[in-house]
Coordinates of C-alpha atoms and ligand atoms in Angstrom, one line a residue:
M1 CA 179.5 -25.9 116.7
T2 CA 179.1 -22.1 117.1
T3 CA 175.8 -20.5 117.8
S4 CA 175.8 -18.9 114.4
H5 CA 176.3 -22.3 112.8
L6 CA 173.3 -23.6 114.7
N7 CA 171.2 -20.7 113.7
R8 CA 172.1 -21.1 110.1
R9 CA 171.3 -24.8 110.1
A10 CA 168.1 -24.2 111.9
L11 CA 167.2 -21.5 109.4
L12 CA 168.1 -23.7 106.4
G13 CA 166.0 -26.5 107.9
A14 CA 163.1 -24.3 108.4
A15 CA 163.4 -22.9 104.9
A16 CA 163.5 -26.4 103.4
A17 CA 160.5 -27.4 105.4
L18 CA 158.7 -24.3 104.4
G19 CA 159.7 -24.8 100.7
A20 CA 158.5 -28.4 100.8
S21 CA 155.1 -27.6 102.3
A22 CA 154.6 -24.2 100.8
L23 CA 154.4 -25.5 97.2
P24 CA 151.7 -28.0 97.6
A25 CA 149.8 -25.6 99.9
M26 CA 149.9 -23.0 97.1
A27 CA 148.8 -25.6 94.5
Q28 CA 145.9 -26.6 96.7
T29 CA 144.5 -23.1 96.8
K30 CA 143.9 -23.2 93.0
T31 CA 140.2 -23.5 92.3
V32 CA 139.6 -26.3 89.8
L33 CA 137.2 -25.4 87.0
R34 CA 136.2 -28.6 85.1
I35 CA 134.5 -28.0 81.7
S36 CA 132.7 -30.6 79.7
T37 CA 131.3 -30.1 76.2
P38 CA 130.4 -32.4 73.2
A39 CA 132.0 -29.8 70.9
V40 CA 134.8 -31.0 68.5
P41 CA 138.2 -29.4 68.9
D42 CA 138.0 -27.4 65.6
D43 CA 134.6 -25.8 66.4
W44 CA 134.5 -22.2 67.7
H45 CA 132.6 -23.1 70.8
A46 CA 135.4 -25.6 71.7
K47 CA 138.1 -23.1 71.0
M48 CA 136.3 -20.4 73.0
W49 CA 137.2 -22.3 76.2
T50 CA 140.9 -21.7 75.5
V51 CA 140.1 -18.0 75.4
F52 CA 138.3 -18.4 78.8
K53 CA 141.3 -20.2 80.3
E54 CA 143.9 -17.8 78.9
Q55 CA 142.0 -14.7 80.0
L56 CA 141.7 -16.1 83.6
E57 CA 145.5 -16.9 83.6
K58 CA 146.1 -13.2 82.8
T59 CA 143.5 -11.7 85.1
A60 CA 143.8 -14.1 88.0
P61 CA 147.3 -15.7 87.7
G62 CA 147.6 -18.9 89.8
E63 CA 144.1 -18.8 91.1
F64 CA 142.3 -21.2 88.8
D65 CA 143.1 -24.6 87.3
V66 CA 140.9 -24.6 84.2
Q67 CA 140.4 -28.2 82.7
I68 CA 138.8 -28.3 79.3
N69 CA 137.2 -31.7 78.2
L70 CA 136.0 -31.7 74.6
N71 CA 134.2 -34.4 72.6
A72 CA 131.9 -35.3 75.5
T73 CA 134.8 -37.3 77.1
L74 CA 133.9 -36.2 80.6
F75 CA 130.1 -36.2 80.5
K76 CA 127.7 -37.3 77.9
Q77 CA 125.9 -34.7 75.8
G78 CA 122.9 -33.4 77.8
T79 CA 124.0 -34.8 81.1
E80 CA 126.1 -31.8 82.0
P81 CA 123.4 -29.8 84.0
A82 CA 122.8 -32.8 86.3
A83 CA 126.6 -33.2 86.8
M84 CA 126.9 -29.5 87.7
A85 CA 124.0 -29.8 90.2
R86 CA 125.6 -32.8 91.8
G87 CA 128.9 -30.9 92.1
N88 CA 130.8 -33.2 89.7
L89 CA 131.3 -30.5 87.1
E90 CA 131.9 -26.7 87.4
L91 CA 131.2 -25.3 83.9
S92 CA 129.5 -26.2 80.6
S93 CA 127.7 -24.7 77.7
I94 CA 124.0 -25.7 78.1
S95 CA 121.4 -25.6 75.4
A96 CA 117.9 -24.2 75.6
F97 CA 116.7 -27.8 75.2
D98 CA 118.7 -28.8 78.4
I99 CA 117.2 -25.9 80.3
A100 CA 113.6 -26.5 79.0
K101 CA 113.5 -29.9 80.8
L102 CA 113.7 -28.1 84.2
V103 CA 112.5 -24.6 83.3
P104 CA 109.5 -25.2 80.9
E105 CA 109.1 -21.5 80.2
F106 CA 112.5 -21.7 78.4
S107 CA 111.1 -24.0 75.8
I108 CA 110.1 -21.0 73.8
F109 CA 113.7 -20.9 72.7
T110 CA 113.6 -24.5 71.5
A111 CA 110.8 -23.5 69.0
G112 CA 111.7 -23.0 65.4
Y113 CA 111.4 -19.6 63.8
V114 CA 111.2 -17.6 67.1
V115 CA 114.5 -15.8 67.3
R116 CA 115.4 -13.9 64.1
D117 CA 119.1 -13.6 64.0
P118 CA 122.3 -13.6 66.3
D119 CA 122.0 -9.9 67.0
Q120 CA 118.4 -10.2 68.3
Q121 CA 119.5 -13.3 70.3
Q122 CA 122.2 -11.2 72.1
K123 CA 119.7 -8.4 72.8
I124 CA 117.1 -10.9 74.2
F125 CA 119.5 -12.6 76.6
N126 CA 121.5 -9.6 77.6
G127 CA 118.3 -7.6 78.3
P128 CA 115.3 -7.9 80.8
I129 CA 114.0 -11.2 79.2
G130 CA 117.4 -12.9 79.8
A131 CA 117.6 -11.5 83.4
E132 CA 114.1 -12.9 84.3
L133 CA 114.7 -16.3 82.7
F134 CA 118.2 -16.7 84.0
K135 CA 116.9 -16.1 87.5
L136 CA 114.6 -19.1 87.1
V137 CA 117.5 -21.1 85.7
S138 CA 119.5 -20.4 88.8
E139 CA 116.6 -21.2 91.1
K140 CA 115.5 -24.4 89.4
M141 CA 118.8 -25.8 88.0
D142 CA 121.3 -24.5 90.6
V143 CA 123.6 -23.1 87.8
T144 CA 124.3 -19.5 86.8
P145 CA 124.3 -18.5 83.1
L146 CA 127.3 -16.2 82.5
A147 CA 127.2 -15.6 78.7
T148 CA 125.1 -16.3 75.6
V149 CA 126.9 -18.1 72.8
Y150 CA 125.6 -18.1 69.2
L151 CA 125.7 -21.7 68.1
G152 CA 124.5 -20.8 64.6
T153 CA 121.4 -21.2 62.5
R154 CA 120.4 -24.8 62.1
Q155 CA 120.1 -26.2 58.6
V156 CA 119.0 -29.6 57.3
N157 CA 121.9 -31.7 56.0
M158 CA 121.0 -34.8 53.9
R159 CA 123.0 -38.0 53.2
E160 CA 121.4 -38.2 49.7
A161 CA 120.2 -35.2 47.7
K162 CA 116.4 -34.9 47.5
P163 CA 114.1 -32.2 46.2
V164 CA 113.0 -30.6 49.4
K165 CA 110.6 -27.6 49.1
T166 CA 108.2 -28.0 52.0
P167 CA 107.9 -30.1 55.2
A168 CA 105.9 -32.6 53.2
D169 CA 109.1 -33.5 51.3
L170 CA 110.8 -34.6 54.6
K171 CA 108.1 -37.2 55.2
G172 CA 109.7 -40.5 56.2
V173 CA 113.2 -39.0 56.3
K174 CA 115.1 -40.3 59.3
L175 CA 116.4 -37.0 60.6
R176 CA 118.9 -37.3 63.5
M177 CA 118.2 -35.0 66.5
P178 CA 119.9 -34.9 69.9
G179 CA 118.3 -37.3 72.3
S180 CA 115.5 -35.5 74.2
K181 CA 111.8 -35.1 73.6
E182 CA 112.2 -31.3 73.1
W183 CA 114.7 -31.9 70.2
L184 CA 112.6 -34.7 68.7
F185 CA 109.6 -32.4 68.7
L186 CA 111.5 -29.9 66.5
G187 CA 112.5 -32.7 64.1
E188 CA 108.9 -33.9 63.8
A189 CA 107.7 -30.3 63.4
L190 CA 109.9 -30.0 60.3
G191 CA 108.0 -32.9 58.8
A192 CA 110.7 -35.6 59.3
T193 CA 110.9 -38.8 61.4
A194 CA 113.1 -37.6 64.2
T195 CA 115.7 -40.1 65.3
P196 CA 117.7 -39.6 68.6
L197 CA 121.5 -39.9 68.5
A198 CA 124.3 -38.3 70.4
F199 CA 126.4 -35.7 68.4
G200 CA 129.5 -37.9 68.6
E201 CA 127.7 -40.7 66.7
V202 CA 126.3 -38.6 63.9
Y203 CA 129.3 -38.9 61.5
M204 CA 129.1 -42.8 61.6
G205 CA 125.3 -42.7 61.4
L206 CA 125.5 -40.7 58.1
K207 CA 128.3 -42.8 56.7
T208 CA 126.6 -46.1 57.3
G209 CA 123.1 -44.9 56.5
T210 CA 121.4 -45.6 59.9
I211 CA 120.1 -42.0 59.5
D212 CA 119.1 -40.0 56.3
G213 CA 120.2 -36.6 57.6
Q214 CA 120.9 -34.4 60.5
D215 CA 120.4 -30.7 61.4
N216 CA 123.2 -28.4 62.6
P217 CA 124.6 -24.9 62.0
L218 CA 127.0 -24.8 59.1
P219 CA 130.1 -24.2 61.2
S220 CA 129.5 -27.4 63.0
V221 CA 128.8 -29.3 59.8
R222 CA 132.3 -28.1 58.8
A223 CA 134.1 -28.7 62.1
A224 CA 132.6 -32.2 62.6
K225 CA 133.2 -33.0 58.9
F226 CA 129.6 -34.1 58.2
Y227 CA 130.1 -32.7 54.7
E228 CA 132.3 -35.7 53.9
V229 CA 129.4 -38.1 54.4
T230 CA 126.5 -36.0 53.1
K231 CA 125.4 -34.7 49.6
Q232 CA 123.0 -31.9 50.3
L233 CA 122.3 -28.9 52.5
V234 CA 118.7 -27.6 52.7
L235 CA 118.8 -24.1 54.1
T236 CA 115.7 -24.2 56.2
S237 CA 117.2 -21.8 58.8
H238 CA 114.8 -23.3 61.3
L239 CA 116.5 -22.4 64.6
V240 CA 118.8 -19.5 65.5
D241 CA 120.4 -21.6 68.2
G242 CA 122.1 -20.5 71.4
I243 CA 124.0 -22.2 74.2
F244 CA 124.8 -20.6 77.5
I245 CA 128.1 -20.7 79.4
A246 CA 126.9 -21.8 82.8
I247 CA 128.7 -22.4 86.2
S248 CA 127.3 -24.4 89.0
N249 CA 126.0 -22.2 91.9
K250 CA 128.1 -24.2 94.4
S251 CA 131.3 -23.2 92.6
F252 CA 130.2 -19.7 91.8
N253 CA 129.2 -18.9 95.4
A254 CA 132.5 -20.2 96.7
L255 CA 134.4 -17.5 94.7
T256 CA 135.3 -14.1 96.1
A257 CA 133.5 -11.1 94.5
A258 CA 136.6 -10.2 92.5
Q259 CA 136.9 -13.8 91.2
K260 CA 133.2 -13.9 90.3
Q261 CA 133.7 -10.8 88.2
K262 CA 136.8 -12.2 86.5
V263 CA 135.2 -15.6 85.7
T264 CA 132.1 -13.8 84.3
A265 CA 134.3 -11.5 82.2
A266 CA 136.3 -14.5 80.9
A267 CA 133.1 -16.3 79.9
Q268 CA 131.9 -13.2 78.1
A269 CA 135.2 -12.8 76.3
A270 CA 134.9 -16.5 75.2
A271 CA 131.4 -16.0 73.9
A272 CA 132.4 -12.9 72.1
Y273 CA 135.3 -14.7 70.4
N274 CA 132.9 -17.6 69.4
N275 CA 130.2 -15.2 68.2
E276 CA 132.5 -13.1 66.0
N277 CA 134.2 -16.0 64.4
R278 CA 131.1 -18.1 64.0
I279 CA 129.0 -15.4 62.4
K280 CA 131.9 -14.6 60.0
E281 CA 132.4 -18.2 59.0
E282 CA 128.7 -18.9 58.7
G283 CA 128.6 -16.3 55.9
Q284 CA 131.4 -18.0 53.9
L285 CA 130.5 -21.7 54.3
V286 CA 128.0 -22.1 51.5
E287 CA 130.8 -21.5 49.0
F288 CA 133.0 -24.0 50.8
F289 CA 130.4 -26.7 50.8
K290 CA 129.6 -26.2 47.1
K291 CA 133.3 -26.6 46.4
E292 CA 133.2 -29.8 48.4
G293 CA 130.6 -31.1 46.0
L294 CA 127.5 -30.6 48.1
Q295 CA 124.2 -29.4 46.6
V296 CA 123.0 -26.4 48.5
I297 CA 119.3 -25.5 48.1
T298 CA 116.9 -23.0 49.6
P299 CA 113.4 -24.5 50.2
D300 CA 110.1 -22.6 50.6
V301 CA 111.2 -21.2 54.0
N302 CA 107.7 -19.6 54.5
A303 CA 106.1 -23.0 54.2
F304 CA 108.6 -24.4 56.8
R305 CA 108.0 -21.4 59.1
S306 CA 104.2 -21.7 59.1
T307 CA 104.2 -25.5 59.6
V308 CA 106.7 -25.3 62.4
Q309 CA 105.1 -22.3 64.2
T310 CA 101.6 -24.0 64.0
A311 CA 103.1 -27.2 65.5
Y312 CA 104.5 -25.3 68.4
Q313 CA 101.4 -23.1 68.9
N314 CA 99.3 -26.2 69.2
S315 CA 101.7 -28.0 71.5
E316 CA 101.9 -28.5 75.2
Y317 CA 105.1 -26.3 75.2
A318 CA 103.2 -23.1 74.2
K319 CA 100.8 -23.6 77.1
V320 CA 103.6 -22.8 79.6
W321 CA 105.2 -19.9 77.8
P322 CA 104.7 -16.8 80.0
K323 CA 101.9 -14.5 78.8
G324 CA 103.2 -11.9 76.4
L325 CA 106.8 -13.4 76.2
L326 CA 106.5 -14.1 72.4
D327 CA 105.4 -10.5 71.8
R328 CA 108.2 -9.2 73.9
I329 CA 110.7 -11.4 72.0
N330 CA 109.3 -10.2 68.6
A331 CA 109.5 -6.6 69.8
T332 CA 113.2 -7.0 70.7
K333 CA 115.1 -5.2 68.0
Ligands
KDO1 C1 123.8 -31.3 68.3 O1 124.0 -32.4 68.9 O2 123.3 -31.3 67.2 C2 124.2 -30.0 68.9 O3 124.3 -29.0 67.9 C3 123.3 -29.6 70.0 C4 123.8 -28.4 70.8 O4 123.0 -28.1 71.9 C5 125.2 -28.7 71.3 O5 125.2 -29.7 72.3 C6 126.1 -29.1 70.1 O6 125.5 -30.2 69.4 C7 127.5 -29.7 70.6 O7 128.1 -28.7 71.4 C8 128.4 -30.1 69.4 O8 128.6 -29.0 68.5

């Protein structure tokens, strides 16, 4: 064997060894970002995660392994913040109701008829109020909110049509709400008998009659097909609802400055995609539901507003709202 042969063989061997070990080594350097959400695939706030993933694939090729888990298949609705704090989940979209459990000041955003519209919602959370409250969220929940997602304006959706003008007309109505005391308070404030149930069980609950109604924004009523098992929409517009794309601090702090910027930009692009599509669709859905045979009525919204606002003002929640915050929210234009 000549020297050159030896060298070639040695080189080939080294290259093979490198090839074999280099691939898994590269794969290992990808940062896994697990996402869990109860959203159904056809809803905008489910599809927005694909926007997040695709943007990161473009801006940081090969750096992230984004894993999207819809329909609450990875974590049950409402358990995502605890999973993130424990390090079992990197990202989720968390609600004001999830946050209020650990940051009581935030319960102002669980109250009906506080935020006026999606535009004001963005201004509140992208301005000084958002900055102050998100700092508390990071300190107390160990997660960083990256973007504010308009979930839509919540409406009452009834299994059987009923003349509903004021909160008194919802007396005795078993209105499904997500399962936490903050949500149940909102259902009771509307005049109904609030019944806790996870989002994934609502369709069956409506179909079988274990609940009389549910509340959700119109795009979610469409995406989750609740219109197939209900006969009426009551446009109470009681909550301009928001969810927040949040990342666990442990994961966020492990990123480089450039990665932090790219992940934040991807979250904001995802939220912008959702917000634009959701607002547009929300404006068109009344016609769609009417065509599907639902009765759509507008109740005495002022009566709902004053009853709900009084319930919150007299509640334990209002006692911990920072002084002047409601005025600052109202002054945000
Ligand atoms: C719901 O369970 O009614 C709700 O609208 C509550 C939201 O905070 C959010 O969890 C949402 O469901 C899910 O993302 C499903 O759309």
